[in-house]
mmCIF file of C-alpha atoms in Angstrom:
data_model
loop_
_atom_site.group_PDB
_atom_site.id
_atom_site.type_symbol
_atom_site.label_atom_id
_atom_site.label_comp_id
_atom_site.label_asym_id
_atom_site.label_seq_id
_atom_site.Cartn_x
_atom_site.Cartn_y
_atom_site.Cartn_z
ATOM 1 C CA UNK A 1 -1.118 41.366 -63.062
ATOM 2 C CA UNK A 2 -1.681 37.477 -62.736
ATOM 3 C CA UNK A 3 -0.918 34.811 -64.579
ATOM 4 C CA UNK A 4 -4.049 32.825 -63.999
ATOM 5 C CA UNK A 5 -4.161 29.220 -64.167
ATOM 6 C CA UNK A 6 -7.425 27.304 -64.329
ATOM 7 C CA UNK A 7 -8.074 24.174 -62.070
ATOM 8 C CA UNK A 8 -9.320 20.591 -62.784
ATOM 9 C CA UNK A 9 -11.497 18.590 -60.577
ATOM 10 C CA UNK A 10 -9.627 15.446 -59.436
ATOM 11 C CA UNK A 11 -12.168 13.090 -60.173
ATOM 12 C CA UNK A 12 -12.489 14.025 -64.118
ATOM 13 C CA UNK A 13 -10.518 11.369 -65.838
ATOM 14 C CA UNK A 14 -9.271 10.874 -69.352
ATOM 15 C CA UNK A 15 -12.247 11.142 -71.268
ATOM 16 C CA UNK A 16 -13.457 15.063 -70.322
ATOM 17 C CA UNK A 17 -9.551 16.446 -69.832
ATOM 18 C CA UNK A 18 -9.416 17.877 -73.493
ATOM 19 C CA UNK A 19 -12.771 19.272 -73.504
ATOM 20 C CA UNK A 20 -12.316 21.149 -70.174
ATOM 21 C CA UNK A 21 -8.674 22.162 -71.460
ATOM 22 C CA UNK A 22 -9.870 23.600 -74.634
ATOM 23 C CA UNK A 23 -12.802 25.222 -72.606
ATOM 24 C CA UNK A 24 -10.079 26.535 -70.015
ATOM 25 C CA UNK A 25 -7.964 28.235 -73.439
ATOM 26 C CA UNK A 26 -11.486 29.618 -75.165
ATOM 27 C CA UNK A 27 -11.828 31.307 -71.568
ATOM 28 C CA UNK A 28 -8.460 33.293 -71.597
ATOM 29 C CA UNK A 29 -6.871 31.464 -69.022
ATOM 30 C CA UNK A 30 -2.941 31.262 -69.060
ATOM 31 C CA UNK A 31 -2.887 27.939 -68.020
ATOM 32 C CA UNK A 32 -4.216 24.386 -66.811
ATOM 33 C CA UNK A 33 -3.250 22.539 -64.003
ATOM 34 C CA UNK A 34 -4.094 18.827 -63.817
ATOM 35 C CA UNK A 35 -4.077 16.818 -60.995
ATOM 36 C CA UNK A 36 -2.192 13.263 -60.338
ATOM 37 C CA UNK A 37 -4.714 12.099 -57.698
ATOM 38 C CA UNK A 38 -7.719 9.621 -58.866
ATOM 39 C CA UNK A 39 -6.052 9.610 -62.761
ATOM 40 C CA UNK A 40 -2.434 9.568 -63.900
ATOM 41 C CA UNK A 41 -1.215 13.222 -64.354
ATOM 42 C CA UNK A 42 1.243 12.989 -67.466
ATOM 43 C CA UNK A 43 -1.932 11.459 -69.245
ATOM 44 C CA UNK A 44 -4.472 14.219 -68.375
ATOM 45 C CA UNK A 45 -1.365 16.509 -68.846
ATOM 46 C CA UNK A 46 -0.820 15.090 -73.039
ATOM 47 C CA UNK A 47 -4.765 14.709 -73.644
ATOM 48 C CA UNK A 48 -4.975 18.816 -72.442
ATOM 49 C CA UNK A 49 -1.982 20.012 -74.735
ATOM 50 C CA UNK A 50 -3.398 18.260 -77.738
ATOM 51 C CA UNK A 51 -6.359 19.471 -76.910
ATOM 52 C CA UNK A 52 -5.503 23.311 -76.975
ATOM 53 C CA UNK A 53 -2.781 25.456 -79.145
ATOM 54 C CA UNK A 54 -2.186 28.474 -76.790
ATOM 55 C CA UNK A 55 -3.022 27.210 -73.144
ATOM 56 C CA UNK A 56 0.340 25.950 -70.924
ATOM 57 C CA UNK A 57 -0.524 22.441 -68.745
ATOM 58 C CA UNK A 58 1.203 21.823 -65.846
ATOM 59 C CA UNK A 59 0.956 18.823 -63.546
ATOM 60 C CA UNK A 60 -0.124 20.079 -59.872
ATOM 61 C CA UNK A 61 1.202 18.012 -58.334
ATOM 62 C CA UNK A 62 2.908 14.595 -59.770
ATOM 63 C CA UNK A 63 3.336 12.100 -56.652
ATOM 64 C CA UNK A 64 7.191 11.391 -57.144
ATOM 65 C CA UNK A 65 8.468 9.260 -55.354
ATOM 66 C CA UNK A 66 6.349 6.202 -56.652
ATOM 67 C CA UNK A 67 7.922 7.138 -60.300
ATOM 68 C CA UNK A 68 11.358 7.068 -61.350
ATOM 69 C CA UNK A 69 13.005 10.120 -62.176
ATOM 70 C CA UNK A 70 14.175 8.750 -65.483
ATOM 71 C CA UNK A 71 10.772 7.800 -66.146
ATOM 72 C CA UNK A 72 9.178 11.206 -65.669
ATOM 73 C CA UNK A 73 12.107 12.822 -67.460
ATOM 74 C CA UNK A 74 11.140 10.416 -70.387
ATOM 75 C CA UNK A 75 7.359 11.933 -70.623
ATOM 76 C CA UNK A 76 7.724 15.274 -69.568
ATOM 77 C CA UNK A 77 10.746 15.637 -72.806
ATOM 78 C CA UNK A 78 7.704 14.047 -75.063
ATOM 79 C CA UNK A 79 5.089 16.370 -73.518
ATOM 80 C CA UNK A 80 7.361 19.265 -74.092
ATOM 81 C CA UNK A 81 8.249 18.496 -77.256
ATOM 82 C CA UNK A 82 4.811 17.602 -79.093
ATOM 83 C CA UNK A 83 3.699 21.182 -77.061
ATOM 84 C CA UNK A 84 6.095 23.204 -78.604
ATOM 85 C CA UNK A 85 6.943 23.900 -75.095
ATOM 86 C CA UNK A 86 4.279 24.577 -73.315
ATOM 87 C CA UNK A 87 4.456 21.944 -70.097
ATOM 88 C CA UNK A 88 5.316 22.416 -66.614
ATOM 89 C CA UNK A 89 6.076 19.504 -64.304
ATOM 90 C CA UNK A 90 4.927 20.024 -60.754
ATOM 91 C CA UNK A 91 5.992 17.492 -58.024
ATOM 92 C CA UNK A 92 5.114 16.340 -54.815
ATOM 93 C CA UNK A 93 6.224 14.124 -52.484
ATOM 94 C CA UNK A 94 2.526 13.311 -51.049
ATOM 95 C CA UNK A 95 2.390 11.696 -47.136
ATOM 96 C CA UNK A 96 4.036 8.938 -45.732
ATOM 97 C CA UNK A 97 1.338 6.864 -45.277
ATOM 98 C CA UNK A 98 0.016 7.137 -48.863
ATOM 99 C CA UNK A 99 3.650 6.740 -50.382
ATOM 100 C CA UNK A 100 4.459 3.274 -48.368
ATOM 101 C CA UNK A 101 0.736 2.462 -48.099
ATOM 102 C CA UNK A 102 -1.290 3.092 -50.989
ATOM 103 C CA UNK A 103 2.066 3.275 -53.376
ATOM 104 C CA UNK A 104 3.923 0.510 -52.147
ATOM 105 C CA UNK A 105 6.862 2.725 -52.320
ATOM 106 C CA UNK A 106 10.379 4.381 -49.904
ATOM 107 C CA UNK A 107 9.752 7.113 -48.004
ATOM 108 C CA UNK A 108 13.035 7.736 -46.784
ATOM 109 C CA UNK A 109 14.127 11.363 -46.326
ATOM 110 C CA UNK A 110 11.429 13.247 -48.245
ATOM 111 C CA UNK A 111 13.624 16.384 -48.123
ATOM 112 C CA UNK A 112 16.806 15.267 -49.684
ATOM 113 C CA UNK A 113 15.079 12.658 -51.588
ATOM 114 C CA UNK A 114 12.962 15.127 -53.382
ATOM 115 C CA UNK A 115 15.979 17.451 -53.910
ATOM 116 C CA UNK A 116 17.771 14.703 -55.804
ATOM 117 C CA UNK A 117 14.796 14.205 -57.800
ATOM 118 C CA UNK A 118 15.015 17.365 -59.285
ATOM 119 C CA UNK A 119 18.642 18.053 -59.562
ATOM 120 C CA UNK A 120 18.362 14.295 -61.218
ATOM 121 C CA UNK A 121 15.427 15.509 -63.633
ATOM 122 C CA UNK A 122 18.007 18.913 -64.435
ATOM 123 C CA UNK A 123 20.729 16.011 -64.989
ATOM 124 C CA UNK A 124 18.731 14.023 -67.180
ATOM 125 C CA UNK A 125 17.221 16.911 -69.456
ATOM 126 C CA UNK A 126 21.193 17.950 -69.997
ATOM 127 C CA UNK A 127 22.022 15.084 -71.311
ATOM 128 C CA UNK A 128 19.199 14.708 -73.590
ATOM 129 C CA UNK A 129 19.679 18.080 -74.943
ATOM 130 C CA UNK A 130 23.658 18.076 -75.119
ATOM 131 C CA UNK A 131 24.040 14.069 -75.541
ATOM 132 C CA UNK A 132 26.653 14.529 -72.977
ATOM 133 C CA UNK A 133 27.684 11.756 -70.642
ATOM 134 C CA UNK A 134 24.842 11.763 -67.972
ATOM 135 C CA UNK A 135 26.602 11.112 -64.584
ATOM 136 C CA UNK A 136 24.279 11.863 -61.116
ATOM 137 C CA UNK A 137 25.282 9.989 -57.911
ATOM 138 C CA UNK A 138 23.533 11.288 -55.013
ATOM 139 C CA UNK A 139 22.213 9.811 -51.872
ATOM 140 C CA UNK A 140 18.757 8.342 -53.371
ATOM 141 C CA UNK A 141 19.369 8.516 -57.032
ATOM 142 C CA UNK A 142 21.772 7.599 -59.501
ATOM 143 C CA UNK A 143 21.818 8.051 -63.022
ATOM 144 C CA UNK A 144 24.968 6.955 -64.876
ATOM 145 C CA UNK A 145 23.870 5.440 -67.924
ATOM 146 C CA UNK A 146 22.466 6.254 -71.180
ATOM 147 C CA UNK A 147 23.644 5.214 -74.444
ATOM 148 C CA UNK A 148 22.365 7.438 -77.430
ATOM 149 C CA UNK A 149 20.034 4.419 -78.795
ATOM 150 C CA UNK A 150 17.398 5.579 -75.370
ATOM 151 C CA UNK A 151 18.401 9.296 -75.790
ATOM 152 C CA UNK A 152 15.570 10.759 -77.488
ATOM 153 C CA UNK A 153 18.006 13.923 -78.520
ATOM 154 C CA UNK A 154 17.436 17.475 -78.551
ATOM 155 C CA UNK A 155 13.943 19.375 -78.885
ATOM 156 C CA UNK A 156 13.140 23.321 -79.207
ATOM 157 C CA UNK A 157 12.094 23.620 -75.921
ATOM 158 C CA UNK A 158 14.569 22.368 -73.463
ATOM 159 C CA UNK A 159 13.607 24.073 -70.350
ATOM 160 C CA UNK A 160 11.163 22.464 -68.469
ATOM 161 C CA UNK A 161 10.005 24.086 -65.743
ATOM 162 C CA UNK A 162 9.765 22.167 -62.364
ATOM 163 C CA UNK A 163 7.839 23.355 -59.727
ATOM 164 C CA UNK A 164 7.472 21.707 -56.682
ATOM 165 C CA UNK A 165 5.020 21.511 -54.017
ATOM 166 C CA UNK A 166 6.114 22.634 -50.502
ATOM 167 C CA UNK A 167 4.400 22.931 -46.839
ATOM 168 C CA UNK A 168 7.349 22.525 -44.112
ATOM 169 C CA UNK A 169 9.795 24.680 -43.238
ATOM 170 C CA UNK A 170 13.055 22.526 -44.454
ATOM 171 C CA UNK A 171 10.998 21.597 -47.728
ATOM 172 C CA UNK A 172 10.306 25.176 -48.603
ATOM 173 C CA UNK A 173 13.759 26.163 -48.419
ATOM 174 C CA UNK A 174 14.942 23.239 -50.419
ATOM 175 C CA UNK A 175 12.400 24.340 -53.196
ATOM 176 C CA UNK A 176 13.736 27.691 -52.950
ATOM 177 C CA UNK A 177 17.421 26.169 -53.634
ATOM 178 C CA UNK A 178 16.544 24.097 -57.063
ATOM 179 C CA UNK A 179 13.509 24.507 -58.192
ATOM 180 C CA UNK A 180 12.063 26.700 -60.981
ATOM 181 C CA UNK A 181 9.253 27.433 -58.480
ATOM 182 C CA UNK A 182 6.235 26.367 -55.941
ATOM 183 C CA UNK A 183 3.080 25.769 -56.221
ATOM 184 C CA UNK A 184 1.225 26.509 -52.403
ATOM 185 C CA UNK A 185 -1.064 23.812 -50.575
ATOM 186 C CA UNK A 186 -4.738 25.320 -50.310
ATOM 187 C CA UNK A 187 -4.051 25.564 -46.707
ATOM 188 C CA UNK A 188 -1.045 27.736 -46.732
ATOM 189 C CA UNK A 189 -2.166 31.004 -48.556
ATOM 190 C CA UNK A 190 -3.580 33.612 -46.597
ATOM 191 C CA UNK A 191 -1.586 36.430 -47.081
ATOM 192 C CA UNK A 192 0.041 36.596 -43.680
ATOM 193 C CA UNK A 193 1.308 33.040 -43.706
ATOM 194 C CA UNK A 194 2.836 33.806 -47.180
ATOM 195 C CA UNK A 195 4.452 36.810 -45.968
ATOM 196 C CA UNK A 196 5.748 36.031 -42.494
ATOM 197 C CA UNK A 197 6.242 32.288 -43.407
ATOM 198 C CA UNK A 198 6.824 31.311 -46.932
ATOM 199 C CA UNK A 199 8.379 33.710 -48.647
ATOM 200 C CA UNK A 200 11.326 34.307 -45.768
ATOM 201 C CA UNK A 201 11.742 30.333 -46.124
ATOM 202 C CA UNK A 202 11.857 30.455 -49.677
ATOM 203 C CA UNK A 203 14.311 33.430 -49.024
ATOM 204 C CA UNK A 204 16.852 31.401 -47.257
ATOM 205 C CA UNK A 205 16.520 28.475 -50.092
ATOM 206 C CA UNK A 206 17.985 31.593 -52.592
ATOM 207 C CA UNK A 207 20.177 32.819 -50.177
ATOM 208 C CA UNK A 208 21.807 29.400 -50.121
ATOM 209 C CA UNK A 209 22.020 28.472 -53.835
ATOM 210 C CA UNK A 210 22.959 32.283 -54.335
ATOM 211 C CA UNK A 211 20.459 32.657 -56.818
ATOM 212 C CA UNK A 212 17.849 35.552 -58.125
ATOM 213 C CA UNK A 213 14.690 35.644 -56.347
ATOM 214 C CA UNK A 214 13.259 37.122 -59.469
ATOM 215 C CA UNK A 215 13.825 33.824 -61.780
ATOM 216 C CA UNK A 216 11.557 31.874 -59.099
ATOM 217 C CA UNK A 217 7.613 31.639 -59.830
ATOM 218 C CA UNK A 218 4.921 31.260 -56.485
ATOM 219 C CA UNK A 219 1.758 29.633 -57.999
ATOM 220 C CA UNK A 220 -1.253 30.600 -55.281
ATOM 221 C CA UNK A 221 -3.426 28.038 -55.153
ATOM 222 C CA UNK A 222 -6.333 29.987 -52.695
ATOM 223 C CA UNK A 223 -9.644 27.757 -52.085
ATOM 224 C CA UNK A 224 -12.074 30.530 -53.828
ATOM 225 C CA UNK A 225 -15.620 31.264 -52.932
ATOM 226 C CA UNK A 226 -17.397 32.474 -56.340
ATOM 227 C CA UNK A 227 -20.426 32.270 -58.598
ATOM 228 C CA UNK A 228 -22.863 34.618 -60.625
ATOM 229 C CA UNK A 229 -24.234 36.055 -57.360
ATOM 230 C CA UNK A 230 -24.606 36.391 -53.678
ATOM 231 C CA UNK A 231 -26.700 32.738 -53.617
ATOM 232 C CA UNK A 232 -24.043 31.150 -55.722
ATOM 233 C CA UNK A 233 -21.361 33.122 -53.518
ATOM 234 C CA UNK A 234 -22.733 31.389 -50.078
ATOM 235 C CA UNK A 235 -22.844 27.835 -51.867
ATOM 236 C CA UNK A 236 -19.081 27.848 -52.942
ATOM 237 C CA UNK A 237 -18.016 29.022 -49.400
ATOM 238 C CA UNK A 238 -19.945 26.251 -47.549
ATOM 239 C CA UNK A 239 -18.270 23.678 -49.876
ATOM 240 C CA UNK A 240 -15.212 25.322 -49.174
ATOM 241 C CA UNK A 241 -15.572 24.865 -45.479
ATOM 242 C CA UNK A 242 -16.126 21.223 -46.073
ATOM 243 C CA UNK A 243 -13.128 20.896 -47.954
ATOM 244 C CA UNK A 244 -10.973 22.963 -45.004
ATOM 245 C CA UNK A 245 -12.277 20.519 -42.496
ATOM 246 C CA UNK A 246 -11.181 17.747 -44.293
ATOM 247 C CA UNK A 247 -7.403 19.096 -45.433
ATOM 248 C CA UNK A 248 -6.952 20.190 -41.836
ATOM 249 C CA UNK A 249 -7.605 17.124 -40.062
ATOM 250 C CA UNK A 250 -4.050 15.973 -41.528
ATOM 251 C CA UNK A 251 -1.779 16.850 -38.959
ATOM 252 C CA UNK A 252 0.947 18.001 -41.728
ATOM 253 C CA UNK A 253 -1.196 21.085 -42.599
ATOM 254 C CA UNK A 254 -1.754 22.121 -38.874
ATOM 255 C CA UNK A 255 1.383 25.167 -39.171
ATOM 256 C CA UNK A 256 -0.583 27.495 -40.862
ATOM 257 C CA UNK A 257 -3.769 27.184 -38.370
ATOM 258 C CA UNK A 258 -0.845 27.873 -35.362
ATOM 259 C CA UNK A 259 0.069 30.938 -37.184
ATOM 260 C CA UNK A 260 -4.073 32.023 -36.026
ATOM 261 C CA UNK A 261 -3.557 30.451 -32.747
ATOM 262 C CA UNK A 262 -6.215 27.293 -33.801
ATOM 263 C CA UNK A 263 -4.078 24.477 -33.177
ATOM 264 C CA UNK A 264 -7.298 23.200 -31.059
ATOM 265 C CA UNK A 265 -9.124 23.021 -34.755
ATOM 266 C CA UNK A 266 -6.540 20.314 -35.955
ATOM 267 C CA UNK A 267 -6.365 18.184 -33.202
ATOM 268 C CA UNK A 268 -10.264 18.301 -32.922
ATOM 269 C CA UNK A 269 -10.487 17.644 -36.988
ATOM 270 C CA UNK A 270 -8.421 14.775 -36.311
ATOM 271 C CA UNK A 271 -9.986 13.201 -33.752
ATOM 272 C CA UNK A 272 -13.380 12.994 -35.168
ATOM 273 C CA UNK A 273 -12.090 11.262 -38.172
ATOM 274 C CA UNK A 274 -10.384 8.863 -35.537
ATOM 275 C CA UNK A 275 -14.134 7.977 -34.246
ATOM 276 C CA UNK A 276 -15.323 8.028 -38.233
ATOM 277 C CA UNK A 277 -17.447 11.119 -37.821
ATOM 278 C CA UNK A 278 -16.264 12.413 -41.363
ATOM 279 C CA UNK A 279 -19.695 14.000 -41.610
ATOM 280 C CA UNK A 280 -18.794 16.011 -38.554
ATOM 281 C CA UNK A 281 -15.585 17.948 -39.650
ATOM 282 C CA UNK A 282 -17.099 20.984 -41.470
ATOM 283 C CA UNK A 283 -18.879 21.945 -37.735
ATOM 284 C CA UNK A 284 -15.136 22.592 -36.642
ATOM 285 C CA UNK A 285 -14.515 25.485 -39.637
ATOM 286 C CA UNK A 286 -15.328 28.580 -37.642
ATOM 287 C CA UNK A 287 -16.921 31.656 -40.499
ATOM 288 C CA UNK A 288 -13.936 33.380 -38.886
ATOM 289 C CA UNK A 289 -11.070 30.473 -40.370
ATOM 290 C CA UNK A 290 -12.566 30.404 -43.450
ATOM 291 C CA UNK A 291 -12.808 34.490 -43.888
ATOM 292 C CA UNK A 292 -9.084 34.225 -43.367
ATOM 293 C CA UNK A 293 -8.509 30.939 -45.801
ATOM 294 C CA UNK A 294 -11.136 31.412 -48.473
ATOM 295 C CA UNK A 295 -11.699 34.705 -50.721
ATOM 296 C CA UNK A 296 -14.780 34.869 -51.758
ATOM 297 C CA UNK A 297 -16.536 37.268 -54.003
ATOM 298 C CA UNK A 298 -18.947 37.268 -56.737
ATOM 299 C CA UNK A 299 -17.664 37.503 -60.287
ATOM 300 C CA UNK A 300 -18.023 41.506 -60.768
ATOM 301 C CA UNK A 301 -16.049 41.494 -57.646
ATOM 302 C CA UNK A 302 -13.904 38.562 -57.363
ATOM 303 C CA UNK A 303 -10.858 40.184 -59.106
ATOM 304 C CA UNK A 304 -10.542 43.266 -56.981
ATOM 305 C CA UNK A 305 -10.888 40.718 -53.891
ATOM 306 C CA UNK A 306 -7.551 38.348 -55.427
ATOM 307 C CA UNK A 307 -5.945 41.672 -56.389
ATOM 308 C CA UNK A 308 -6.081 43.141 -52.714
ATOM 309 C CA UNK A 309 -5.376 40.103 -51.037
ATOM 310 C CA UNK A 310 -2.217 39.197 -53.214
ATOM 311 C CA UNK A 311 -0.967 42.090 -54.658
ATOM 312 C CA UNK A 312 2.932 41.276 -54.699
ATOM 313 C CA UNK A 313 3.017 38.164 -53.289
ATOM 314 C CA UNK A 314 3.211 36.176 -56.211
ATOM 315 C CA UNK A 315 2.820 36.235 -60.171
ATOM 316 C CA UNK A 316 0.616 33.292 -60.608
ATOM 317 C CA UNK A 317 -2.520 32.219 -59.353
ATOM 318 C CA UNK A 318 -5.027 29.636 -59.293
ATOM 319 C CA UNK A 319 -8.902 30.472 -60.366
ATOM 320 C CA UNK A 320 -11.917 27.532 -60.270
ATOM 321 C CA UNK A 321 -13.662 26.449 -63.637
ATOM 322 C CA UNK A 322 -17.252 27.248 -63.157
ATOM 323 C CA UNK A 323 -19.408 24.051 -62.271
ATOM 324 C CA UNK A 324 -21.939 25.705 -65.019
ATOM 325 C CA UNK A 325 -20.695 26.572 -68.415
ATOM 326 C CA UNK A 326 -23.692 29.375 -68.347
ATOM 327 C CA UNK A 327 -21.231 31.082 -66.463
ATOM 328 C CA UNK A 328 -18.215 30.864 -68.610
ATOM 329 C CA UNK A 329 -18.846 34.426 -69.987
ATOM 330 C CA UNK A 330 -18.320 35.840 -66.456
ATOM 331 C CA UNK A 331 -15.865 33.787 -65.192
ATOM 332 C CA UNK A 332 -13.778 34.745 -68.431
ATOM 333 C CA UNK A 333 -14.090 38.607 -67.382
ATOM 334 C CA UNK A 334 -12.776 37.960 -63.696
ATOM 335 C CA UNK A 335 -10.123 36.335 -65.715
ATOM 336 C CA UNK A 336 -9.179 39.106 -68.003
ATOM 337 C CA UNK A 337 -9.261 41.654 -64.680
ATOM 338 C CA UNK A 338 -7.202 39.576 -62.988
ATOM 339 C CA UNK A 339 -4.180 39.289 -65.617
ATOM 340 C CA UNK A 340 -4.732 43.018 -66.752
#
C-alpha cells in the first residue's frame, strides 16, 4: 500500500494550480506535489490547499538557500494553519551554479548549511508554538530574536513535516539525521540503487541521531511510462528518454548510472551539451537505461508494475497527472490499486 502523490508540471503557473489540485483530490490521490522551479512554490502550494478540502500539498522541492529560513518558517506556519494541517515543506538545496548564478545567493557548505536550515525551521516552529525564547546559533544560521508582536502564536497543527531532497552520499545521511523524510531525484530510483545505496545511507543518518527508522517517510519519485494503451505507453517512454538525457548530462546525477557501469553515458551527455547539441542527448539513452530507470505500463497494468518494483522500499510514491482528462477515470483506478 502507497500513499500516492500526484505531480505538477513545472511550467503551470498560478492561474491552473487550483484546478489541477482539485482535479488531483476528485481523482483519489493522497497528495500534490508542486514544484518551485519556473513559479514560486509556497504560492502554487496556498492556491492548491484552498483549492481542495481532503488532498495534502507539499512543496517538491523549495530551493533554500535563496530564502531565509525565518521566511519560509513564516509561510509554511500560514499554509499549515489555513490547511488545517495538511502541508508538507520539501527542500532542496538545487546546484551551485544555479544558487550563485541564477539566485545571486551563498553556496557555502551545502551539507551543513542545509542541516541548519532545518534544525533552524524545527527551532523556529518551537517557538511559535510554545512562545518560548527562540535561540539557534549554528555555523550558517542564527536565529535569536523574536518578540511576541512577529510571533504569529500557536495553531492546531504544529508539525510540519520537512522533507528534504537528497542525491550524495553525505547529504543522504544528513537527511536521515533531521529530517521528517526524502523525497528521491528521478534519477536515483531503480530499485537496486535504493536498496544497495540509499536506504544503507539513510541508515547511517538514523544510526547517528539514534532515531526510529519507522518515523522517516521515502517519497519515490520514478519517471513513469503510462497512458490508455500500448500507443500511449510508447509515447510516454520516448519523452521519458528525453527527459533522462537531459537530467543525466549534470554531472551531480552521474552515481546512480556508475551503479550500471554507464559512467561513459554522463560524460558523453555532457559533452554534447558542451558543443550545444541539446537535440542530440536522447540518442545517448540506451532502451536498456531506461528499462532500468522508467516503469512503464499501461493503466490496467501500471499498478502491479509500481507494486513489484517497490514493494517495501518506501510508503510513498509519485504517479503523473494524465496530459488528457479523458483519461482521468483510468488513471484514478491505477490510483486506487496502488494505495489498496
Amino acid at each position: 500500500m502507497f500513499k500516492v502523490y500526484a505531480t505538477t508540471p513545472e511550467s503551470m503557473g498560478p492561474g491552473a494550480i487550483g484546478a489541477h489540485a482539485a482535479r488531483a483530490e476528485a481523482m483519489g490521490f493522497d497528495g500534490l506535489q508542486v514544484p518551485d522551479a519556473v513559479h514560486d512554490g509556497l504560492l502554487l502550494a496556498a492556491m492548491a490547499l484552498q483549492a481542495t478540502q481532503t488532498l495534502v500539498v507539499g512543496t517538491a522541492v523549495l530551493v533554500a538557500f535563496p530564502r531565509s529560513p525565518m521566511t519560509v518558517a513564516i509561510a509554511a506556519w500560514d499554509l499549515q494553519q489555513m490547511s488545517a494541517g495538511r502541508f508538507e515543506l520539501g527542500l532542496g538545496t538545487q546546484i551551485r551554479q544555479n544558487i550563485e548564478q541564477r539566485y545571486s545567493a551563498r553556496w557555502v557548505a551545502p551539507v551543513p548549511q542545509l542541516r541548519e536550515y532545518v534544525q533552524s525551521l524545527q527551532a523556529i516552529f518551537h517557538s511559535f508554538q510554545t512562545g518560548e525564547r527562540l535561540c539557534f546559533e549554528g555555523e550558517h544560521y542564527r536565529f535569536t530574536r523574536l518578540q511576541p508582536f512577529f510571533n504569529p502564536g500557536p495553531i492546531a497543527h504544529p508539525h510540519i513535516p520537512v522533507l528534504c531532497g537528497a542525491v550524495g552520499p553525505a547529504m543522504t545521511r544528513m537527511v536521515g539525521r533531521v529530517a521528517d523524510g526524502m523525497i528521491t531525484h528521478p534519477t536515483n530510483t531503480p530499485p537496486a540503487y535504493i536498496r544497495e545505496v540509499c536506504l544503507p545511507r539513510l541508515r547511517g543518518g538514523f544510526e547517528q541521531a539514534h532515531r526510529n527508522a519507522a518515523d522517516f517517510r521515502l517519497v519515490l519519485g520514478p519517471l513513469i511510462a503510462t497512458g490508455r494503451d500500448a500507443q500511449a505507453v510508447a509515447g510516454a517512454w520516448e519523452k521519458q528518454r528525453r527527459l533522462l538525457g537531459f537530467l543525466y548530462s549534470t554531472p551531480a546525477y552521474w552515481p546512480s548510472l556508475e551503479l550500471f557501469g554507464w559512467q561513459d553515458k554522463g560524460q558523453q551527455l555532457l559533452d554534447l551539451t558542451r558543443e550545444g547539441r541539446w537535440q542530440d542527448l536522447e540518442d545517448i539513452v540506451s532502451d536498456e537505461m531506461l528499462e532500468q530507470f522508467v516503469p512503464r505500463g499501461s493503466y490496467a497494468m501500471i499498478a502491479d508494475v509500481l507494486r513489484e518494483r517497490y514493494a517495501g522500499l518506501a510508503h510513498s510514491i509519485t504517479f503523473p497527472m494524465p496530459e488528457d482528462p479523458a483519461d482521468d477515470a483510468l488513471a484514478a483506478a491505477a490510483i486506487a490499486r496502488l494505495r489498496g
